[in-house]
């Protein structure tokens, strides 16, 4: 059974930064693509970023490219999302997920964290 535990969310002013972490249980962390998704109030869950198994490949939604950075530490079984230059429209619950394929589709991810709230004030 795989568990994903997120941390690092909070309230930040526009232009500020947050770093989200997601710790993943089990010894096979490096075998899976990892992704971050977000869901704003009243909106569908949307893709934010993904990272390859080795960490050498990254992929971002157009809405976050240049501002967000996804990374992973396979020795700690942890994936990160560094969020800079935050905007009010970034306000959402952020979820990390384990993927079966390098993808922006929710159906390609089989395990999900509980989500962590990010609120950006203007």
Short mmCIF file of the N, C-alpha and C atoms (twelve columns), coordinates in Angstrom:
data_MODEL
# 
_entry.id   MODEL 
# 
loop_
_atom_site.group_PDB 
_atom_site.id 
_atom_site.type_symbol 
_atom_site.label_atom_id 
_atom_site.label_alt_id 
_atom_site.label_comp_id 
_atom_site.label_asym_id 
_atom_site.label_seq_id 
_atom_site.Cartn_x 
_atom_site.Cartn_y 
_atom_site.Cartn_z 
_atom_site.pdbx_PDB_model_num 
ATOM 1   N N  . UNK A 1   0.841   -1.170 0.000   1 
ATOM 2   C CA . UNK A 1   0.000   0.000  0.000   1 
ATOM 3   C C  . UNK A 1   0.892   1.240  0.000   1 
ATOM 4   N N  . UNK A 2   0.566   2.164  -0.854  1 
ATOM 5   C CA . UNK A 2   1.345   3.380  -1.015  1 
ATOM 6   C C  . UNK A 2   0.636   4.525  -0.315  1 
ATOM 7   N N  . UNK A 3   1.406   5.303  0.424   1 
ATOM 8   C CA . UNK A 3   0.885   6.499  1.067   1 
ATOM 9   C C  . UNK A 3   1.709   7.706  0.649   1 
ATOM 10  N N  . UNK A 4   1.026   8.798  0.398   1 
ATOM 11  C CA . UNK A 4   1.655   10.055 0.054   1 
ATOM 12  C C  . UNK A 4   1.225   11.091 1.088   1 
ATOM 13  N N  . UNK A 5   2.193   11.717 1.736   1 
ATOM 14  C CA . UNK A 5   1.922   12.669 2.801   1 
ATOM 15  C C  . UNK A 5   2.507   14.015 2.414   1 
ATOM 16  N N  . UNK A 6   1.633   15.001 2.254   1 
ATOM 17  C CA . UNK A 6   2.027   16.322 1.796   1 
ATOM 18  C C  . UNK A 6   2.180   17.284 2.958   1 
ATOM 19  N N  . UNK A 7   3.013   18.288 2.755   1 
ATOM 20  C CA . UNK A 7   3.200   19.343 3.732   1 
ATOM 21  C C  . UNK A 7   3.690   20.595 3.027   1 
ATOM 22  N N  . UNK A 8   3.633   21.717 3.717   1 
ATOM 23  C CA . UNK A 8   4.196   22.953 3.212   1 
ATOM 24  C C  . UNK A 8   3.199   23.989 2.733   1 
ATOM 25  N N  . UNK A 9   1.928   23.629 2.664   1 
ATOM 26  C CA . UNK A 9   0.933   24.599 2.252   1 
ATOM 27  C C  . UNK A 9   0.719   25.671 3.297   1 
ATOM 28  N N  . UNK A 10  0.044   26.728 2.889   1 
ATOM 29  C CA . UNK A 10  -0.225  27.808 3.814   1 
ATOM 30  C C  . UNK A 10  -0.723  29.043 3.107   1 
ATOM 31  N N  . UNK A 11  -0.735  30.132 3.841   1 
ATOM 32  C CA . UNK A 11  -1.179  31.423 3.344   1 
ATOM 33  C C  . UNK A 11  0.030   32.282 3.017   1 
ATOM 34  N N  . UNK A 12  0.037   32.858 1.830   1 
ATOM 35  C CA . UNK A 12  1.148   33.693 1.401   1 
ATOM 36  C C  . UNK A 12  0.611   34.860 0.586   1 
ATOM 37  N N  . UNK A 13  1.306   35.975 0.643   1 
ATOM 38  C CA . UNK A 13  0.918   37.145 -0.125  1 
ATOM 39  C C  . UNK A 13  1.363   36.993 -1.576  1 
ATOM 40  N N  . UNK A 14  0.630   37.614 -2.484  1 
ATOM 41  C CA . UNK A 14  0.999   37.585 -3.896  1 
ATOM 42  C C  . UNK A 14  2.448   38.020 -4.077  1 
ATOM 43  N N  . UNK A 15  3.161   37.273 -4.917  1 
ATOM 44  C CA . UNK A 15  4.573   37.517 -5.133  1 
ATOM 45  C C  . UNK A 15  5.480   36.698 -4.245  1 
ATOM 46  N N  . UNK A 16  4.923   36.055 -3.251  1 
ATOM 47  C CA . UNK A 16  5.701   35.252 -2.329  1 
ATOM 48  C C  . UNK A 16  5.954   33.852 -2.836  1 
ATOM 49  N N  . UNK A 17  6.551   33.037 -1.972  1 
ATOM 50  C CA . UNK A 17  6.959   31.689 -2.335  1 
ATOM 51  C C  . UNK A 17  6.533   30.682 -1.282  1 
ATOM 52  N N  . UNK A 18  6.329   29.461 -1.732  1 
ATOM 53  C CA . UNK A 18  6.092   28.324 -0.867  1 
ATOM 54  C C  . UNK A 18  6.797   27.116 -1.463  1 
ATOM 55  N N  . UNK A 19  7.183   26.192 -0.600  1 
ATOM 56  C CA . UNK A 19  7.770   24.938 -1.030  1 
ATOM 57  C C  . UNK A 19  6.946   23.792 -0.459  1 
ATOM 58  N N  . UNK A 20  6.325   23.029 -1.333  1 
ATOM 59  C CA . UNK A 20  5.541   21.878 -0.936  1 
ATOM 60  C C  . UNK A 20  6.401   20.623 -0.969  1 
ATOM 61  N N  . UNK A 21  6.141   19.725 -0.037  1 
ATOM 62  C CA . UNK A 21  6.824   18.447 0.014   1 
ATOM 63  C C  . UNK A 21  5.798   17.330 0.031   1 
ATOM 64  N N  . UNK A 22  6.176   16.199 -0.532  1 
ATOM 65  C CA . UNK A 22  5.329   15.020 -0.517  1 
ATOM 66  C C  . UNK A 22  6.207   13.810 -0.273  1 
ATOM 67  N N  . UNK A 23  6.058   13.205 0.886   1 
ATOM 68  C CA . UNK A 23  6.802   12.011 1.244   1 
ATOM 69  C C  . UNK A 23  6.004   10.777 0.854   1 
ATOM 70  N N  . UNK A 24  6.656   9.854  0.176   1 
ATOM 71  C CA . UNK A 24  5.999   8.677  -0.374  1 
ATOM 72  C C  . UNK A 24  6.549   7.432  0.292   1 
ATOM 73  N N  . UNK A 25  5.667   6.561  0.746   1 
ATOM 74  C CA . UNK A 25  6.078   5.330  1.404   1 
ATOM 75  C C  . UNK A 25  6.519   4.289  0.389   1 
ATOM 76  N N  . UNK A 26  7.249   3.293  0.863   1 
ATOM 77  C CA . UNK A 26  7.643   2.168  0.038   1 
ATOM 78  C C  . UNK A 26  9.009   2.328  -0.591  1 
ATOM 79  N N  . UNK A 27  9.590   1.209  -1.025  1 
ATOM 80  C CA . UNK A 27  10.955  1.217  -1.579  1 
ATOM 81  C C  . UNK A 27  11.044  1.455  -3.068  1 
ATOM 82  N N  . UNK A 28  9.930   1.618  -3.767  1 
ATOM 83  C CA . UNK A 28  9.927   1.716  -5.222  1 
ATOM 84  C C  . UNK A 28  9.642   3.122  -5.726  1 
ATOM 85  N N  . UNK A 29  9.915   4.125  -4.928  1 
ATOM 86  C CA . UNK A 29  9.633   5.506  -5.294  1 
ATOM 87  C C  . UNK A 29  10.270  5.876  -6.629  1 
ATOM 88  N N  . UNK A 30  11.506  5.480  -6.837  1 
ATOM 89  C CA . UNK A 30  12.233  5.871  -8.036  1 
ATOM 90  C C  . UNK A 30  11.712  5.205  -9.299  1 
ATOM 91  N N  . UNK A 31  10.818  4.244  -9.177  1 
ATOM 92  C CA . UNK A 31  10.262  3.552  -10.328 1 
ATOM 93  C C  . UNK A 31  9.069   4.275  -10.939 1 
ATOM 94  N N  . UNK A 32  8.641   5.366  -10.327 1 
ATOM 95  C CA . UNK A 32  7.404   6.007  -10.751 1 
ATOM 96  C C  . UNK A 32  7.604   7.475  -11.093 1 
ATOM 97  N N  . UNK A 33  6.870   7.890  -12.092 1 
ATOM 98  C CA . UNK A 33  6.695   9.309  -12.375 1 
ATOM 99  C C  . UNK A 33  5.899   9.936  -11.230 1 
ATOM 100 N N  . UNK A 34  6.217   11.171 -10.895 1 
ATOM 101 C CA . UNK A 34  5.468   11.889 -9.875  1 
ATOM 102 C C  . UNK A 34  4.908   13.179 -10.461 1 
ATOM 103 N N  . UNK A 35  3.746   13.554 -9.980  1 
ATOM 104 C CA . UNK A 35  3.114   14.764 -10.466 1 
ATOM 105 C C  . UNK A 35  2.485   15.580 -9.361  1 
ATOM 106 N N  . UNK A 36  2.286   16.842 -9.656  1 
ATOM 107 C CA . UNK A 36  1.519   17.739 -8.803  1 
ATOM 108 C C  . UNK A 36  0.310   18.238 -9.577  1 
ATOM 109 N N  . UNK A 37  -0.837  18.188 -8.936  1 
ATOM 110 C CA . UNK A 37  -2.079  18.709 -9.474  1 
ATOM 111 C C  . UNK A 37  -2.667  19.696 -8.487  1 
ATOM 112 N N  . UNK A 38  -3.587  20.504 -8.963  1 
ATOM 113 C CA . UNK A 38  -4.230  21.450 -8.064  1 
ATOM 114 C C  . UNK A 38  -5.703  21.582 -8.415  1 
ATOM 115 N N  . UNK A 39  -6.484  21.934 -7.410  1 
ATOM 116 C CA . UNK A 39  -7.916  22.089 -7.589  1 
ATOM 117 C C  . UNK A 39  -8.381  23.324 -6.836  1 
ATOM 118 N N  . UNK A 40  -8.807  24.316 -7.582  1 
ATOM 119 C CA . UNK A 40  -9.336  25.548 -7.012  1 
ATOM 120 C C  . UNK A 40  -10.806 25.364 -6.672  1 
ATOM 121 N N  . UNK A 41  -11.339 26.182 -5.773  1 
ATOM 122 C CA . UNK A 41  -12.759 26.056 -5.419  1 
ATOM 123 C C  . UNK A 41  -13.660 26.154 -6.645  1 
ATOM 124 N N  . UNK A 42  -14.556 25.199 -6.784  1 
ATOM 125 C CA . UNK A 42  -15.490 25.188 -7.889  1 
ATOM 126 C C  . UNK A 42  -14.912 24.780 -9.225  1 
ATOM 127 N N  . UNK A 43  -13.654 24.365 -9.253  1 
ATOM 128 C CA . UNK A 43  -12.988 23.998 -10.498 1 
ATOM 129 C C  . UNK A 43  -12.608 22.520 -10.495 1 
ATOM 130 N N  . UNK A 44  -12.363 21.993 -11.676 1 
ATOM 131 C CA . UNK A 44  -11.862 20.634 -11.803 1 
ATOM 132 C C  . UNK A 44  -10.379 20.589 -11.468 1 
ATOM 133 N N  . UNK A 45  -9.927  19.416 -11.059 1 
ATOM 134 C CA . UNK A 45  -8.516  19.232 -10.781 1 
ATOM 135 C C  . UNK A 45  -7.711  19.379 -12.057 1 
ATOM 136 N N  . UNK A 46  -6.614  20.126 -11.984 1 
ATOM 137 C CA . UNK A 46  -5.805  20.370 -13.166 1 
ATOM 138 C C  . UNK A 46  -4.343  20.057 -12.904 1 
ATOM 139 N N  . UNK A 47  -3.670  19.705 -13.966 1 
ATOM 140 C CA . UNK A 47  -2.255  19.372 -13.913 1 
ATOM 141 C C  . UNK A 47  -1.421  20.616 -13.665 1 
ATOM 142 N N  . UNK A 48  -0.379  20.461 -12.844 1 
ATOM 143 C CA . UNK A 48  0.573   21.539 -12.625 1 
ATOM 144 C C  . UNK A 48  1.979   21.181 -13.097 1 
ATOM 145 N N  . UNK A 49  2.487   20.023 -12.676 1 
ATOM 146 C CA . UNK A 49  3.862   19.655 -13.010 1 
ATOM 147 C C  . UNK A 49  4.058   18.161 -12.861 1 
ATOM 148 N N  . UNK A 50  5.018   17.618 -13.594 1 
ATOM 149 C CA . UNK A 50  5.388   16.218 -13.480 1 
ATOM 150 C C  . UNK A 50  6.895   16.083 -13.598 1 
ATOM 151 N N  . UNK A 51  7.418   14.990 -13.054 1 
ATOM 152 C CA . UNK A 51  8.850   14.739 -13.080 1 
ATOM 153 C C  . UNK A 51  9.091   13.266 -13.370 1 
ATOM 154 N N  . UNK A 52  10.115  13.007 -14.165 1 
ATOM 155 C CA . UNK A 52  10.438  11.650 -14.562 1 
ATOM 156 C C  . UNK A 52  11.009  10.860 -13.395 1 
ATOM 157 N N  . UNK A 53  11.178  9.561  -13.609 1 
ATOM 158 C CA . UNK A 53  11.676  8.689  -12.545 1 
ATOM 159 C C  . UNK A 53  13.043  9.106  -12.021 1 
ATOM 160 N N  . UNK A 54  13.916  9.482  -12.907 1 
ATOM 161 C CA . UNK A 54  15.260  9.879  -12.511 1 
ATOM 162 C C  . UNK A 54  15.333  11.312 -12.013 1 
ATOM 163 N N  . UNK A 55  14.335  12.101 -12.349 1 
ATOM 164 C CA . UNK A 55  14.353  13.509 -12.015 1 
ATOM 165 C C  . UNK A 55  14.951  14.387 -13.087 1 
ATOM 166 N N  . UNK A 56  15.429  13.793 -14.170 1 
ATOM 167 C CA . UNK A 56  16.071  14.564 -15.221 1 
ATOM 168 C C  . UNK A 56  15.088  15.238 -16.164 1 
ATOM 169 N N  . UNK A 57  13.856  14.753 -16.197 1 
ATOM 170 C CA . UNK A 57  12.846  15.329 -17.061 1 
ATOM 171 C C  . UNK A 57  11.720  15.958 -16.265 1 
ATOM 172 N N  . UNK A 58  11.313  17.147 -16.676 1 
ATOM 173 C CA . UNK A 58  10.204  17.834 -16.018 1 
ATOM 174 C C  . UNK A 58  9.251   18.384 -17.061 1 
ATOM 175 N N  . UNK A 59  8.017   18.572 -16.657 1 
ATOM 176 C CA . UNK A 59  6.962   19.021 -17.550 1 
ATOM 177 C C  . UNK A 59  6.013   19.883 -16.741 1 
ATOM 178 N N  . UNK A 60  5.637   21.049 -17.283 1 
ATOM 179 C CA . UNK A 60  4.833   22.006 -16.553 1 
ATOM 180 C C  . UNK A 60  3.633   22.473 -17.359 1 
ATOM 181 N N  . UNK A 61  2.562   22.764 -16.652 1 
ATOM 182 C CA . UNK A 61  1.445   23.450 -17.273 1 
ATOM 183 C C  . UNK A 61  1.861   24.866 -17.660 1 
ATOM 184 N N  . UNK A 62  1.273   25.368 -18.734 1 
ATOM 185 C CA . UNK A 62  1.611   26.712 -19.185 1 
ATOM 186 C C  . UNK A 62  1.376   27.766 -18.100 1 
ATOM 187 N N  . UNK A 63  0.416   27.521 -17.242 1 
ATOM 188 C CA . UNK A 63  0.062   28.490 -16.222 1 
ATOM 189 C C  . UNK A 63  1.121   28.648 -15.138 1 
ATOM 190 N N  . UNK A 64  2.021   27.678 -15.011 1 
ATOM 191 C CA . UNK A 64  3.015   27.721 -13.934 1 
ATOM 192 C C  . UNK A 64  4.446   27.738 -14.438 1 
ATOM 193 N N  . UNK A 65  4.664   27.512 -15.720 1 
ATOM 194 C CA . UNK A 65  6.018   27.428 -16.230 1 
ATOM 195 C C  . UNK A 65  6.775   28.724 -15.958 1 
ATOM 196 N N  . UNK A 66  8.024   28.581 -15.531 1 
ATOM 197 C CA . UNK A 66  8.837   29.730 -15.186 1 
ATOM 198 C C  . UNK A 66  8.685   30.186 -13.757 1 
ATOM 199 N N  . UNK A 67  7.649   29.742 -13.083 1 
ATOM 200 C CA . UNK A 67  7.417   30.123 -11.692 1 
ATOM 201 C C  . UNK A 67  7.539   28.944 -10.730 1 
ATOM 202 N N  . UNK A 68  7.118   27.764 -11.167 1 
ATOM 203 C CA . UNK A 68  7.146   26.577 -10.330 1 
ATOM 204 C C  . UNK A 68  8.272   25.660 -10.775 1 
ATOM 205 N N  . UNK A 69  8.852   24.951 -9.830  1 
ATOM 206 C CA . UNK A 69  9.880   23.964 -10.114 1 
ATOM 207 C C  . UNK A 69  9.584   22.684 -9.356  1 
ATOM 208 N N  . UNK A 70  9.458   21.587 -10.084 1 
ATOM 209 C CA . UNK A 70  9.272   20.286 -9.461  1 
ATOM 210 C C  . UNK A 70  10.625  19.594 -9.363  1 
ATOM 211 N N  . UNK A 71  10.853  18.905 -8.270  1 
ATOM 212 C CA . UNK A 71  12.083  18.160 -8.082  1 
ATOM 213 C C  . UNK A 71  11.795  16.937 -7.222  1 
ATOM 214 N N  . UNK A 72  12.762  16.039 -7.168  1 
ATOM 215 C CA . UNK A 72  12.592  14.856 -6.331  1 
ATOM 216 C C  . UNK A 72  13.930  14.440 -5.751  1 
ATOM 217 N N  . UNK A 73  13.856  13.825 -4.596  1 
ATOM 218 C CA . UNK A 73  15.014  13.261 -3.936  1 
ATOM 219 C C  . UNK A 73  14.709  11.786 -3.715  1 
ATOM 220 N N  . UNK A 74  15.262  10.944 -4.558  1 
ATOM 221 C CA . UNK A 74  14.940  9.523  -4.490  1 
ATOM 222 C C  . UNK A 74  15.527  8.842  -3.259  1 
ATOM 223 N N  . UNK A 75  16.543  9.432  -2.655  1 
ATOM 224 C CA . UNK A 75  17.080  8.872  -1.418  1 
ATOM 225 C C  . UNK A 75  16.145  9.105  -0.243  1 
ATOM 226 N N  . UNK A 76  15.286  10.115 -0.348  1 
ATOM 227 C CA . UNK A 76  14.320  10.434 0.700   1 
ATOM 228 C C  . UNK A 76  12.894  10.088 0.302   1 
ATOM 229 N N  . UNK A 77  12.705  9.549  -0.892  1 
ATOM 230 C CA . UNK A 77  11.376  9.227  -1.412  1 
ATOM 231 C C  . UNK A 77  10.432  10.416 -1.282  1 
ATOM 232 N N  . UNK A 78  10.911  11.566 -1.716  1 
ATOM 233 C CA . UNK A 78  10.166  12.807 -1.556  1 
ATOM 234 C C  . UNK A 78  10.183  13.601 -2.854  1 
ATOM 235 N N  . UNK A 79  9.041   14.163 -3.191  1 
ATOM 236 C CA . UNK A 79  8.921   15.057 -4.328  1 
ATOM 237 C C  . UNK A 79  8.561   16.445 -3.810  1 
ATOM 238 N N  . UNK A 80  9.075   17.470 -4.474  1 
ATOM 239 C CA . UNK A 80  8.894   18.847 -4.038  1 
ATOM 240 C C  . UNK A 80  8.268   19.684 -5.143  1 
ATOM 241 N N  . UNK A 81  7.605   20.739 -4.738  1 
ATOM 242 C CA . UNK A 81  7.147   21.751 -5.665  1 
ATOM 243 C C  . UNK A 81  7.509   23.113 -5.093  1 
ATOM 244 N N  . UNK A 82  8.509   23.739 -5.684  1 
ATOM 245 C CA . UNK A 82  8.895   25.088 -5.306  1 
ATOM 246 C C  . UNK A 82  8.041   26.063 -6.102  1 
ATOM 247 N N  . UNK A 83  7.304   26.910 -5.422  1 
ATOM 248 C CA . UNK A 83  6.385   27.838 -6.056  1 
ATOM 249 C C  . UNK A 83  6.841   29.258 -5.756  1 
ATOM 250 N N  . UNK A 84  7.214   29.978 -6.796  1 
ATOM 251 C CA . UNK A 84  7.655   31.355 -6.680  1 
ATOM 252 C C  . UNK A 84  6.698   32.279 -7.419  1 
ATOM 253 N N  . UNK A 85  6.800   33.559 -7.126  1 
ATOM 254 C CA . UNK A 85  5.963   34.574 -7.783  1 
ATOM 255 C C  . UNK A 85  4.498   34.177 -7.772  1 
ATOM 256 N N  . UNK A 86  4.025   33.784 -6.626  1 
ATOM 257 C CA . UNK A 86  2.670   33.269 -6.517  1 
ATOM 258 C C  . UNK A 86  1.633   34.349 -6.805  1 
ATOM 259 N N  . UNK A 87  0.553   33.911 -7.424  1 
ATOM 260 C CA . UNK A 87  -0.552  34.777 -7.801  1 
ATOM 261 C C  . UNK A 87  -1.823  34.307 -7.111  1 
ATOM 262 N N  . UNK A 88  -2.789  35.201 -6.918  1 
ATOM 263 C CA . UNK A 88  -4.055  34.762 -6.315  1 
ATOM 264 C C  . UNK A 88  -4.703  33.596 -7.061  1 
ATOM 265 N N  . UNK A 89  -4.551  33.534 -8.364  1 
ATOM 266 C CA . UNK A 89  -5.125  32.445 -9.130  1 
ATOM 267 C C  . UNK A 89  -4.435  31.106 -8.906  1 
ATOM 268 N N  . UNK A 90  -3.319  31.095 -8.177  1 
ATOM 269 C CA . UNK A 90  -2.682  29.852 -7.774  1 
ATOM 270 C C  . UNK A 90  -3.354  29.228 -6.555  1 
ATOM 271 N N  . UNK A 91  -4.271  29.942 -5.939  1 
ATOM 272 C CA . UNK A 91  -4.965  29.430 -4.769  1 
ATOM 273 C C  . UNK A 91  -5.706  28.145 -5.115  1 
ATOM 274 N N  . UNK A 92  -5.414  27.083 -4.380  1 
ATOM 275 C CA . UNK A 92  -5.995  25.777 -4.663  1 
ATOM 276 C C  . UNK A 92  -5.533  24.795 -3.605  1 
ATOM 277 N N  . UNK A 93  -6.160  23.635 -3.601  1 
ATOM 278 C CA . UNK A 93  -5.617  22.489 -2.893  1 
ATOM 279 C C  . UNK A 93  -4.648  21.795 -3.841  1 
ATOM 280 N N  . UNK A 94  -3.437  21.575 -3.380  1 
ATOM 281 C CA . UNK A 94  -2.402  20.955 -4.197  1 
ATOM 282 C C  . UNK A 94  -2.221  19.498 -3.787  1 
ATOM 283 N N  . UNK A 95  -2.224  18.625 -4.774  1 
ATOM 284 C CA . UNK A 95  -2.114  17.188 -4.563  1 
ATOM 285 C C  . UNK A 95  -0.868  16.649 -5.256  1 
ATOM 286 N N  . UNK A 96  -0.134  15.799 -4.576  1 
ATOM 287 C CA . UNK A 96  0.892   15.032 -5.259  1 
ATOM 288 C C  . UNK A 96  0.334   13.663 -5.615  1 
ATOM 289 N N  . UNK A 97  0.893   13.063 -6.644  1 
ATOM 290 C CA . UNK A 97  0.368   11.799 -7.148  1 
ATOM 291 C C  . UNK A 97  1.488   10.968 -7.760  1 
ATOM 292 N N  . UNK A 98  1.335   9.646  -7.675  1 
ATOM 293 C CA . UNK A 98  2.250   8.703  -8.294  1 
ATOM 294 C C  . UNK A 98  1.698   8.272  -9.631  1 
ATOM 295 N N  . UNK A 99  2.518   8.352  -10.671 1 
ATOM 296 C CA . UNK A 99  2.057   8.088  -12.009 1 
ATOM 297 C C  . UNK A 99  2.614   6.828  -12.622 1 
ATOM 298 N N  . UNK A 100 1.832   6.268  -13.546 1 
ATOM 299 C CA . UNK A 100 2.254   5.110  -14.314 1 
ATOM 300 C C  . UNK A 100 2.899   5.497  -15.638 1 
ATOM 301 N N  . UNK A 101 2.673   6.733  -16.061 1 
ATOM 302 C CA . UNK A 101 3.212   7.227  -17.311 1 
ATOM 303 C C  . UNK A 101 3.420   8.730  -17.184 1 
ATOM 304 N N  . UNK A 102 4.364   9.231  -17.913 1 
ATOM 305 C CA . UNK A 102 4.669   10.665 -17.923 1 
ATOM 306 C C  . UNK A 102 3.499   11.385 -18.583 1 
ATOM 307 N N  . UNK A 103 2.668   12.024 -17.772 1 
ATOM 308 C CA . UNK A 103 1.379   12.473 -18.276 1 
ATOM 309 C C  . UNK A 103 0.841   13.633 -17.453 1 
ATOM 310 N N  . UNK A 104 -0.059  14.386 -18.069 1 
ATOM 311 C CA . UNK A 104 -0.793  15.430 -17.379 1 
ATOM 312 C C  . UNK A 104 -2.235  15.011 -17.071 1 
ATOM 313 N N  . UNK A 105 -2.582  13.766 -17.371 1 
ATOM 314 C CA . UNK A 105 -3.937  13.269 -17.167 1 
ATOM 315 C C  . UNK A 105 -4.060  12.622 -15.791 1 
ATOM 316 N N  . UNK A 106 -5.120  12.960 -15.083 1 
ATOM 317 C CA . UNK A 106 -5.332  12.399 -13.753 1 
ATOM 318 C C  . UNK A 106 -5.464  10.879 -13.788 1 
ATOM 319 N N  . UNK A 107 -6.010  10.332 -14.866 1 
ATOM 320 C CA . UNK A 107 -6.206  8.888  -14.959 1 
ATOM 321 C C  . UNK A 107 -4.903  8.110  -15.040 1 
ATOM 322 N N  . UNK A 108 -3.807  8.773  -15.319 1 
ATOM 323 C CA . UNK A 108 -2.518  8.107  -15.403 1 
ATOM 324 C C  . UNK A 108 -1.784  8.068  -14.065 1 
ATOM 325 N N  . UNK A 109 -2.435  8.499  -13.012 1 
ATOM 326 C CA . UNK A 109 -1.860  8.489  -11.671 1 
ATOM 327 C C  . UNK A 109 -2.720  7.615  -10.762 1 
ATOM 328 N N  . UNK A 110 -2.067  6.717  -10.032 1 
ATOM 329 C CA . UNK A 110 -2.816  5.701  -9.296  1 
ATOM 330 C C  . UNK A 110 -2.913  5.942  -7.795  1 
ATOM 331 N N  . UNK A 111 -2.010  6.718  -7.220  1 
ATOM 332 C CA . UNK A 111 -2.070  7.046  -5.809  1 
ATOM 333 C C  . UNK A 111 -1.946  8.548  -5.629  1 
ATOM 334 N N  . UNK A 112 -2.712  9.054  -4.677  1 
ATOM 335 C CA . UNK A 112 -2.805  10.489 -4.454  1 
ATOM 336 C C  . UNK A 112 -2.621  10.834 -2.985  1 
ATOM 337 N N  . UNK A 113 -2.017  11.978 -2.728  1 
ATOM 338 C CA . UNK A 113 -1.958  12.501 -1.383  1 
ATOM 339 C C  . UNK A 113 -3.276  13.110 -0.960  1 
ATOM 340 N N  . UNK A 114 -3.325  13.540 0.284   1 
ATOM 341 C CA . UNK A 114 -4.548  14.100 0.844   1 
ATOM 342 C C  . UNK A 114 -4.797  15.536 0.416   1 
ATOM 343 N N  . UNK A 115 -3.793  16.176 -0.104  1 
ATOM 344 C CA . UNK A 115 -3.882  17.562 -0.518  1 
ATOM 345 C C  . UNK A 115 -3.444  18.523 0.564   1 
ATOM 346 N N  . UNK A 116 -2.867  19.634 0.150   1 
ATOM 347 C CA . UNK A 116 -2.481  20.692 1.068   1 
ATOM 348 C C  . UNK A 116 -2.937  22.031 0.502   1 
ATOM 349 N N  . UNK A 117 -3.522  22.843 1.352   1 
ATOM 350 C CA . UNK A 117 -4.119  24.097 0.907   1 
ATOM 351 C C  . UNK A 117 -3.060  25.168 0.706   1 
ATOM 352 N N  . UNK A 118 -3.114  25.814 -0.441  1 
ATOM 353 C CA . UNK A 118 -2.290  26.977 -0.732  1 
ATOM 354 C C  . UNK A 118 -3.226  28.147 -1.005  1 
ATOM 355 N N  . UNK A 119 -3.079  29.206 -0.236  1 
ATOM 356 C CA . UNK A 119 -3.901  30.389 -0.402  1 
ATOM 357 C C  . UNK A 119 -3.003  31.590 -0.636  1 
ATOM 358 N N  . UNK A 120 -3.226  32.274 -1.743  1 
ATOM 359 C CA . UNK A 120 -2.427  33.440 -2.114  1 
ATOM 360 C C  . UNK A 120 -3.325  34.662 -2.047  1 
ATOM 361 N N  . UNK A 121 -2.986  35.583 -1.181  1 
ATOM 362 C CA . UNK A 121 -3.776  36.787 -1.004  1 
ATOM 363 C C  . UNK A 121 -3.251  37.898 -1.896  1 
ATOM 364 N N  . UNK A 122 -4.132  38.809 -2.249  1 
ATOM 365 C CA . UNK A 122 -3.757  39.944 -3.086  1 
ATOM 366 C C  . UNK A 122 -3.417  41.175 -2.268  1 
# 
